[in-house]
mmCIF file of C-alpha atoms in Angstrom:
data_model
loop_
_atom_site.group_PDB
_atom_site.id
_atom_site.type_symbol
_atom_site.label_atom_id
_atom_site.label_comp_id
_atom_site.label_asym_id
_atom_site.label_seq_id
_atom_site.Cartn_x
_atom_site.Cartn_y
_atom_site.Cartn_z
ATOM 1 C CA MET A 1 -29.383 -22.648 24.283
ATOM 2 C CA ASN A 2 -32.467 -23.982 22.537
ATOM 3 C CA PRO A 3 -32.592 -27.344 20.699
ATOM 4 C CA THR A 4 -31.914 -25.714 17.334
ATOM 5 C CA GLU A 5 -28.822 -23.956 18.672
ATOM 6 C CA ILE A 6 -27.621 -27.183 20.294
ATOM 7 C CA GLY A 7 -27.892 -28.904 16.934
ATOM 8 C CA ILE A 8 -26.040 -26.115 15.119
ATOM 9 C CA VAL A 9 -23.184 -25.997 17.633
ATOM 10 C CA PHE A 10 -22.904 -29.774 17.879
ATOM 11 C CA ALA A 11 -22.808 -30.197 14.095
ATOM 12 C CA TYR A 12 -20.053 -27.598 13.873
ATOM 13 C CA LEU A 13 -18.035 -29.282 16.620
ATOM 14 C CA LEU A 14 -18.360 -32.677 14.943
ATOM 15 C CA ARG A 15 -17.038 -31.160 11.718
ATOM 16 C CA TRP A 16 -14.193 -29.027 13.065
ATOM 17 C CA ARG A 17 -13.799 -29.919 16.783
ATOM 18 C CA GLU A 18 -12.766 -26.316 17.488
ATOM 19 C CA ILE A 19 -14.700 -23.060 17.737
ATOM 20 C CA SER A 20 -13.152 -19.628 18.152
ATOM 21 C CA GLY A 21 -14.724 -16.224 17.699
ATOM 22 C CA ASN A 22 -11.282 -14.698 17.226
ATOM 23 C CA PRO A 23 -9.076 -17.579 16.031
ATOM 24 C CA PRO A 24 -5.286 -17.315 16.283
ATOM 25 C CA GLY A 25 -3.348 -17.692 13.053
ATOM 26 C CA ARG A 26 -6.282 -18.316 10.723
ATOM 27 C CA ASN A 27 -9.457 -16.776 9.327
ATOM 28 C CA LEU A 28 -12.923 -17.497 10.647
ATOM 29 C CA ARG A 29 -14.580 -20.500 9.050
ATOM 30 C CA ASP A 30 -18.066 -20.283 7.592
ATOM 31 C CA GLY A 31 -20.561 -20.103 10.432
ATOM 32 C CA GLU A 32 -17.892 -20.032 13.146
ATOM 33 C CA ARG A 33 -18.668 -16.564 14.471
ATOM 34 C CA ALA A 34 -22.333 -17.503 14.905
ATOM 35 C CA VAL A 35 -21.653 -20.699 16.880
ATOM 36 C CA ALA A 36 -19.038 -18.888 18.981
ATOM 37 C CA ARG A 37 -21.632 -16.288 19.923
ATOM 38 C CA ILE A 38 -24.134 -18.989 20.842
ATOM 39 C CA LEU A 39 -21.651 -20.524 23.286
ATOM 40 C CA ALA A 40 -20.466 -17.152 24.590
ATOM 41 C CA ASN A 41 -24.044 -16.095 25.361
ATOM 42 C CA CYS A 42 -24.808 -19.249 27.361
ATOM 43 C CA ASN A 43 -25.025 -19.048 31.126
ATOM 44 C CA SER A 44 -23.404 -21.699 33.309
ATOM 45 C CA SER A 45 -26.611 -23.712 33.533
ATOM 46 C CA ALA A 46 -26.977 -23.877 29.745
ATOM 47 C CA LEU A 47 -23.322 -24.850 29.348
ATOM 48 C CA ASN A 48 -23.741 -27.597 31.940
ATOM 49 C CA ASP A 49 -26.768 -28.912 30.057
ATOM 50 C CA PHE A 50 -24.781 -28.886 26.814
ATOM 51 C CA GLU A 51 -21.925 -30.699 28.548
ATOM 52 C CA ASP A 52 -24.379 -33.361 29.730
ATOM 53 C CA PHE A 53 -25.609 -33.685 26.146
ATOM 54 C CA LEU A 54 -22.034 -34.170 24.942
ATOM 55 C CA ASN A 55 -21.106 -36.552 27.772
ATOM 56 C CA ALA A 56 -23.963 -38.875 26.855
ATOM 57 C CA GLN A 57 -22.306 -39.323 23.458
ATOM 58 C CA GLY A 58 -18.783 -39.770 24.781
ATOM 59 C CA PHE A 59 -17.631 -36.169 24.339
ATOM 60 C CA SER A 60 -16.662 -33.214 26.490
ATOM 61 C CA LEU A 61 -16.054 -29.513 25.815
ATOM 62 C CA VAL A 62 -12.817 -27.798 26.875
ATOM 63 C CA ASP A 63 -12.492 -24.012 26.777
ATOM 64 C CA ARG A 64 -9.462 -21.702 26.897
ATOM 65 C CA ASP A 65 -9.221 -17.915 27.052
ATOM 66 C CA GLY A 66 -7.814 -16.370 23.883
ATOM 67 C CA VAL A 67 -5.668 -14.015 25.975
ATOM 68 C CA GLU A 68 -3.548 -17.070 26.780
ATOM 69 C CA PHE A 69 -2.554 -17.134 23.104
ATOM 70 C CA GLY A 70 -1.861 -13.431 22.898
ATOM 71 C CA ILE A 71 -5.216 -12.684 21.273
ATOM 72 C CA PRO A 72 -6.451 -9.256 22.401
ATOM 73 C CA PRO A 73 -10.194 -9.103 23.080
ATOM 74 C CA LYS A 74 -12.380 -7.364 20.506
ATOM 75 C CA ALA A 75 -15.638 -5.666 21.365
ATOM 76 C CA GLY A 76 -18.588 -7.885 20.516
ATOM 77 C CA THR A 77 -16.371 -10.864 19.624
ATOM 78 C CA PRO A 78 -16.049 -13.948 21.853
ATOM 79 C CA ASN A 79 -12.417 -14.426 22.835
ATOM 80 C CA THR A 80 -12.756 -18.041 23.962
ATOM 81 C CA ILE A 81 -11.554 -21.171 22.169
ATOM 82 C CA TRP A 82 -13.730 -24.265 22.610
ATOM 83 C CA VAL A 83 -12.447 -27.749 21.759
ATOM 84 C CA LEU A 84 -14.436 -30.977 21.530
ATOM 85 C CA THR A 85 -12.612 -33.867 23.224
ATOM 86 C CA ARG A 86 -13.372 -37.427 24.281
ATOM 87 C CA LYS A 87 -15.090 -37.939 27.624
ATOM 88 C CA ARG A 88 -12.874 -40.164 29.735
ATOM 89 C CA GLY A 89 -14.476 -43.396 30.825
ATOM 90 C CA GLU A 90 -17.314 -43.149 28.299
ATOM 91 C CA ASP A 91 -17.722 -44.972 25.004
ATOM 92 C CA VAL A 92 -18.002 -42.738 21.990
ATOM 93 C CA ALA A 93 -21.354 -42.779 20.176
ATOM 94 C CA PRO A 94 -21.761 -45.634 17.640
ATOM 95 C CA TYR A 95 -22.162 -43.224 14.736
ATOM 96 C CA VAL A 96 -18.609 -41.915 15.239
ATOM 97 C CA ASP A 97 -15.948 -43.748 13.236
ATOM 98 C CA ASN A 98 -13.056 -43.442 15.666
ATOM 99 C CA ARG A 99 -10.847 -45.858 13.728
ATOM 100 C CA TRP A 100 -10.982 -44.179 10.331
ATOM 101 C CA TYR A 101 -7.311 -43.318 10.593
ATOM 102 C CA ILE A 102 -6.392 -47.019 10.522
ATOM 103 C CA GLU A 103 -7.997 -47.454 7.122
ATOM 104 C CA ALA A 104 -6.381 -44.221 5.933
ATOM 105 C CA MET A 105 -2.969 -45.524 6.994
ATOM 106 C CA ARG A 106 -3.277 -49.036 5.548
ATOM 107 C CA ASP A 107 -2.070 -49.819 2.059
ATOM 108 C CA GLY A 108 -4.732 -52.522 1.550
ATOM 109 C CA ARG A 109 -2.625 -54.459 -0.901
ATOM 110 C CA GLY A 110 -3.381 -58.091 -0.164
ATOM 111 C CA GLY A 111 -2.080 -60.080 2.766
ATOM 112 C CA ASP A 112 -3.854 -60.795 6.003
ATOM 113 C CA ARG A 113 -6.027 -57.812 6.947
ATOM 114 C CA GLU A 114 -5.648 -58.394 10.680
ATOM 115 C CA ALA A 115 -1.880 -58.528 10.393
ATOM 116 C CA LYS A 116 -1.978 -55.324 8.376
ATOM 117 C CA LYS A 117 -4.135 -53.692 11.040
ATOM 118 C CA HIS A 118 -1.696 -54.602 13.808
ATOM 119 C CA GLU A 119 1.195 -53.400 11.715
ATOM 120 C CA THR A 120 -0.587 -50.112 11.106
ATOM 121 C CA ILE A 121 -1.243 -49.598 14.803
ATOM 122 C CA PHE A 122 2.440 -50.223 15.623
ATOM 123 C CA TRP A 123 3.558 -47.714 13.017
ATOM 124 C CA THR A 124 0.933 -45.126 13.911
ATOM 125 C CA ALA A 125 2.014 -45.210 17.556
ATOM 126 C CA ARG A 126 5.671 -44.703 16.669
ATOM 127 C CA LEU A 127 4.869 -41.982 14.147
ATOM 128 C CA TRP A 128 2.665 -40.157 16.649
ATOM 129 C CA LEU A 129 5.316 -40.289 19.379
ATOM 130 C CA THR A 130 7.922 -39.005 16.934
ATOM 131 C CA LEU A 131 5.644 -36.118 15.979
ATOM 132 C CA GLN A 132 5.217 -35.210 19.641
ATOM 133 C CA TRP A 133 9.008 -35.232 20.013
ATOM 134 C CA PHE A 134 9.182 -32.460 17.418
ATOM 135 C CA PHE A 135 6.435 -30.488 19.135
ATOM 136 C CA TYR A 136 7.661 -30.822 22.709
ATOM 137 C CA GLU A 137 11.012 -32.373 23.585
ATOM 138 C CA LYS A 138 12.902 -30.915 20.636
ATOM 139 C CA ILE A 139 11.930 -27.361 21.575
ATOM 140 C CA ASP A 140 12.049 -27.972 25.346
ATOM 141 C CA ARG A 141 8.318 -27.416 25.745
ATOM 142 C CA LEU A 142 5.862 -28.845 28.250
ATOM 143 C CA PRO A 143 2.378 -30.011 27.181
ATOM 144 C CA SER A 144 0.937 -27.350 29.483
ATOM 145 C CA GLU A 145 2.617 -24.630 27.401
ATOM 146 C CA VAL A 146 -0.252 -24.453 24.948
ATOM 147 C CA SER A 147 0.547 -20.951 23.715
ATOM 148 C CA ARG A 148 3.853 -22.187 22.264
ATOM 149 C CA TYR A 149 2.040 -24.233 19.628
ATOM 150 C CA SER A 150 3.144 -21.654 17.050
ATOM 151 C CA GLU A 151 6.773 -22.727 17.652
ATOM 152 C CA ALA A 152 6.041 -26.410 16.990
ATOM 153 C CA PHE A 153 7.073 -27.212 13.418
ATOM 154 C CA VAL A 154 7.774 -30.402 11.511
ATOM 155 C CA SER A 155 8.888 -31.018 7.942
ATOM 156 C CA LYS A 156 8.549 -34.260 6.061
ATOM 157 C CA ARG A 157 12.308 -34.429 5.469
ATOM 158 C CA LEU A 158 13.244 -34.025 9.137
ATOM 159 C CA PHE A 159 10.404 -36.304 10.218
ATOM 160 C CA VAL A 160 11.651 -39.103 7.957
ATOM 161 C CA GLU A 161 15.241 -38.553 9.081
ATOM 162 C CA GLU A 162 14.289 -38.827 12.752
ATOM 163 C CA LEU A 163 12.222 -41.955 12.133
ATOM 164 C CA SER A 164 14.989 -43.571 10.082
ATOM 165 C CA SER A 165 17.578 -42.828 12.738
ATOM 166 C CA GLY A 166 15.399 -44.312 15.468
ATOM 167 C CA ILE A 167 14.602 -47.475 13.503
ATOM 168 C CA GLU A 168 18.271 -47.938 12.605
ATOM 169 C CA LYS A 169 19.335 -47.651 16.255
ATOM 170 C CA MET A 170 16.603 -50.078 17.253
ATOM 171 C CA GLY A 171 17.695 -52.590 14.622
ATOM 172 C CA ASN A 172 21.365 -52.355 15.504
ATOM 173 C CA SER A 173 20.607 -53.031 19.165
ATOM 174 C CA GLY A 174 19.284 -56.486 18.265
ATOM 175 C CA ARG A 175 15.906 -58.185 18.401
ATOM 176 C CA PRO A 176 14.432 -58.263 21.936
ATOM 177 C CA GLU A 177 12.660 -61.252 23.422
ATOM 178 C CA GLY A 178 8.914 -61.678 23.826
ATOM 179 C CA GLU A 179 6.200 -59.379 22.492
ATOM 180 C CA ALA A 180 8.657 -56.532 21.959
ATOM 181 C CA GLY A 181 10.332 -58.722 19.362
ATOM 182 C CA VAL A 182 7.110 -58.888 17.341
ATOM 183 C CA VAL A 183 6.970 -55.097 17.175
ATOM 184 C CA TRP A 184 10.682 -55.023 16.309
ATOM 185 C CA ASP A 185 10.004 -57.380 13.389
ATOM 186 C CA HIS A 186 7.364 -55.084 11.899
ATOM 187 C CA PHE A 187 9.536 -51.983 12.106
ATOM 188 C CA TRP A 188 12.657 -53.676 10.794
ATOM 189 C CA LYS A 189 10.785 -55.367 7.953
ATOM 190 C CA ASP A 190 9.309 -52.074 6.760
ATOM 191 C CA LYS A 191 12.306 -49.810 7.348
ATOM 192 C CA GLY A 192 12.517 -49.254 3.600
ATOM 193 C CA LYS A 193 8.965 -47.853 3.607
ATOM 194 C CA ILE A 194 9.502 -45.180 6.249
ATOM 195 C CA SER A 195 8.924 -42.340 3.798
ATOM 196 C CA THR A 196 5.628 -43.906 2.681
ATOM 197 C CA TRP A 197 4.426 -44.425 6.254
ATOM 198 C CA ALA A 198 5.442 -40.864 7.138
ATOM 199 C CA ALA A 199 3.598 -39.352 4.169
ATOM 200 C CA ARG A 200 0.395 -41.236 5.013
ATOM 201 C CA PHE A 201 0.619 -40.276 8.660
ATOM 202 C CA LEU A 202 1.221 -36.577 8.033
ATOM 203 C CA ASN A 203 -1.723 -36.560 5.643
ATOM 204 C CA VAL A 204 -3.949 -38.148 8.304
ATOM 205 C CA MET A 205 -2.747 -35.645 10.904
ATOM 206 C CA GLU A 206 -3.609 -32.771 8.587
ATOM 207 C CA GLN A 207 -7.034 -34.241 7.819
ATOM 208 C CA SER A 208 -7.760 -34.579 11.532
ATOM 209 C CA GLY A 209 -6.745 -30.995 12.315
ATOM 210 C CA MET A 210 -3.657 -31.899 14.340
ATOM 211 C CA ILE A 211 -1.256 -30.083 12.007
ATOM 212 C CA GLU A 212 -1.656 -27.330 9.428
ATOM 213 C CA ALA A 213 0.483 -26.326 6.466
ATOM 214 C CA THR A 214 2.840 -23.393 7.002
ATOM 215 C CA GLY A 215 3.006 -22.413 3.342
ATOM 216 C CA ASN A 216 6.451 -23.926 2.913
ATOM 217 C CA LYS A 217 6.669 -27.154 0.931
ATOM 218 C CA ASP A 218 6.114 -30.262 3.082
ATOM 219 C CA GLU A 219 6.168 -28.301 6.333
ATOM 220 C CA TRP A 220 3.490 -28.118 9.024
ATOM 221 C CA ARG A 221 2.916 -26.634 12.455
ATOM 222 C CA GLN A 222 0.889 -27.929 15.361
ATOM 223 C CA THR A 223 -2.646 -26.551 15.507
ATOM 224 C CA VAL A 224 -4.120 -24.840 18.535
ATOM 225 C CA LEU A 225 -6.664 -27.683 18.621
ATOM 226 C CA ALA A 226 -3.893 -30.266 18.980
ATOM 227 C CA ALA A 227 -2.085 -28.188 21.607
ATOM 228 C CA ILE A 228 -5.187 -27.760 23.767
ATOM 229 C CA GLU A 229 -6.064 -31.436 23.460
ATOM 230 C CA MET A 230 -2.541 -32.529 24.414
ATOM 231 C CA ALA A 231 -2.535 -30.227 27.439
ATOM 232 C CA ASP A 232 -5.891 -31.600 28.545
ATOM 233 C CA ASN A 233 -4.819 -35.214 28.043
ATOM 234 C CA SER A 234 -1.499 -34.769 29.818
ATOM 235 C CA SER A 235 -3.051 -33.084 32.839
ATOM 236 C CA GLN A 236 -5.671 -35.814 33.162
ATOM 237 C CA GLU A 237 -3.826 -38.970 32.179
ATOM 238 C CA ILE A 238 -0.109 -38.842 31.431
ATOM 239 C CA SER A 239 0.871 -37.831 34.967
ATOM 240 C CA TYR A 240 -0.763 -40.996 36.306
ATOM 241 C CA LEU A 241 1.373 -43.135 34.007
ATOM 242 C CA LEU A 242 4.695 -41.578 34.971
ATOM 243 C CA PRO A 243 6.600 -43.371 37.767
ATOM 244 C CA PRO A 244 6.210 -41.363 41.014
ATOM 245 C CA LYS A 245 9.317 -40.508 43.010
ATOM 246 C CA GLN A 246 7.815 -41.260 46.424
ATOM 247 C CA PRO A 247 6.058 -44.428 47.714
ATOM 248 C CA LEU A 248 3.082 -42.344 48.888
ATOM 249 C CA ALA A 249 2.706 -40.959 45.382
ATOM 250 C CA SER A 250 2.686 -44.527 44.064
ATOM 251 C CA ARG A 251 -0.202 -45.390 46.383
ATOM 252 C CA GLU A 252 -2.026 -42.212 45.376
ATOM 253 C CA THR A 253 -1.612 -43.065 41.706
ATOM 254 C CA ALA A 254 -2.866 -46.620 42.220
ATOM 255 C CA ALA A 255 -5.856 -45.358 44.178
ATOM 256 C CA LEU A 256 -6.739 -42.803 41.515
ATOM 257 C CA LEU A 257 -6.553 -45.384 38.753
ATOM 258 C CA LEU A 258 -8.816 -47.685 40.775
ATOM 259 C CA GLY A 259 -11.286 -44.885 41.416
ATOM 260 C CA GLU A 260 -10.574 -44.882 45.149
ATOM 261 C CA THR A 261 -9.392 -42.198 47.529
ATOM 262 C CA VAL A 262 -6.001 -42.419 49.194
ATOM 263 C CA ALA A 263 -7.753 -42.906 52.528
ATOM 264 C CA ASP A 264 -9.677 -45.891 51.131
ATOM 265 C CA GLU A 265 -6.477 -47.387 49.779
ATOM 266 C CA ASN A 266 -4.652 -46.901 53.092
ATOM 267 C CA GLN A 267 -7.479 -48.549 55.030
ATOM 268 C CA GLN A 268 -7.062 -51.687 52.931
ATOM 269 C CA GLN A 269 -3.416 -52.060 53.954
#
């Protein structure tokens, strides 16, 4: 991969975050076949160099075989899906606005801007978790089951209903003590704006390529990009945050989070 090709592929990844020579469920985008061929024709050394280039800017490249998604190979067409993700432990490059979604979610109508920002973060977290409930728990799907992304649907009506039900249950259970009470206050205060928050959030998710319209009014499905990213994140991070069943697993988790080996951690005891 020469410098010109690196620039072409990188620019495409920054714009779309996903490259597929034979994309599932959609048509090829302008220029996509060309960048897919560039990546497909790279040897391991060239791909490692490109990964180093991405890592230096806080990114990493994940690839999946199209066969996993039921895409039959075509002669002369790359059958790999590449996804641009964040590089764990590295700061993203300064030119990347990784908080644009906060501004997109905020109403900006007066008040204290910092308070609005905190409120937006609280709501975005709850909205995101609710969306994942539709994509995974509701259909009894694991994050590793990437190929089932085509079964993961959400409609605005059902999304709002689920949010409203959750906020109502939370409110009826009473205000908790401490910091949790502050979050409770924000949700309870804005319970009448759930539909507005939901509409903004779904719009942001569509803009970011996490969901795509199905053709039915106010209905979306998870994108293959979102499914691959969730699988990658869950395999790398979520398992470390879940409570282990055995004491040894707890020590292993602590050691991994500290960047140590289990042997190192045991020697310190």
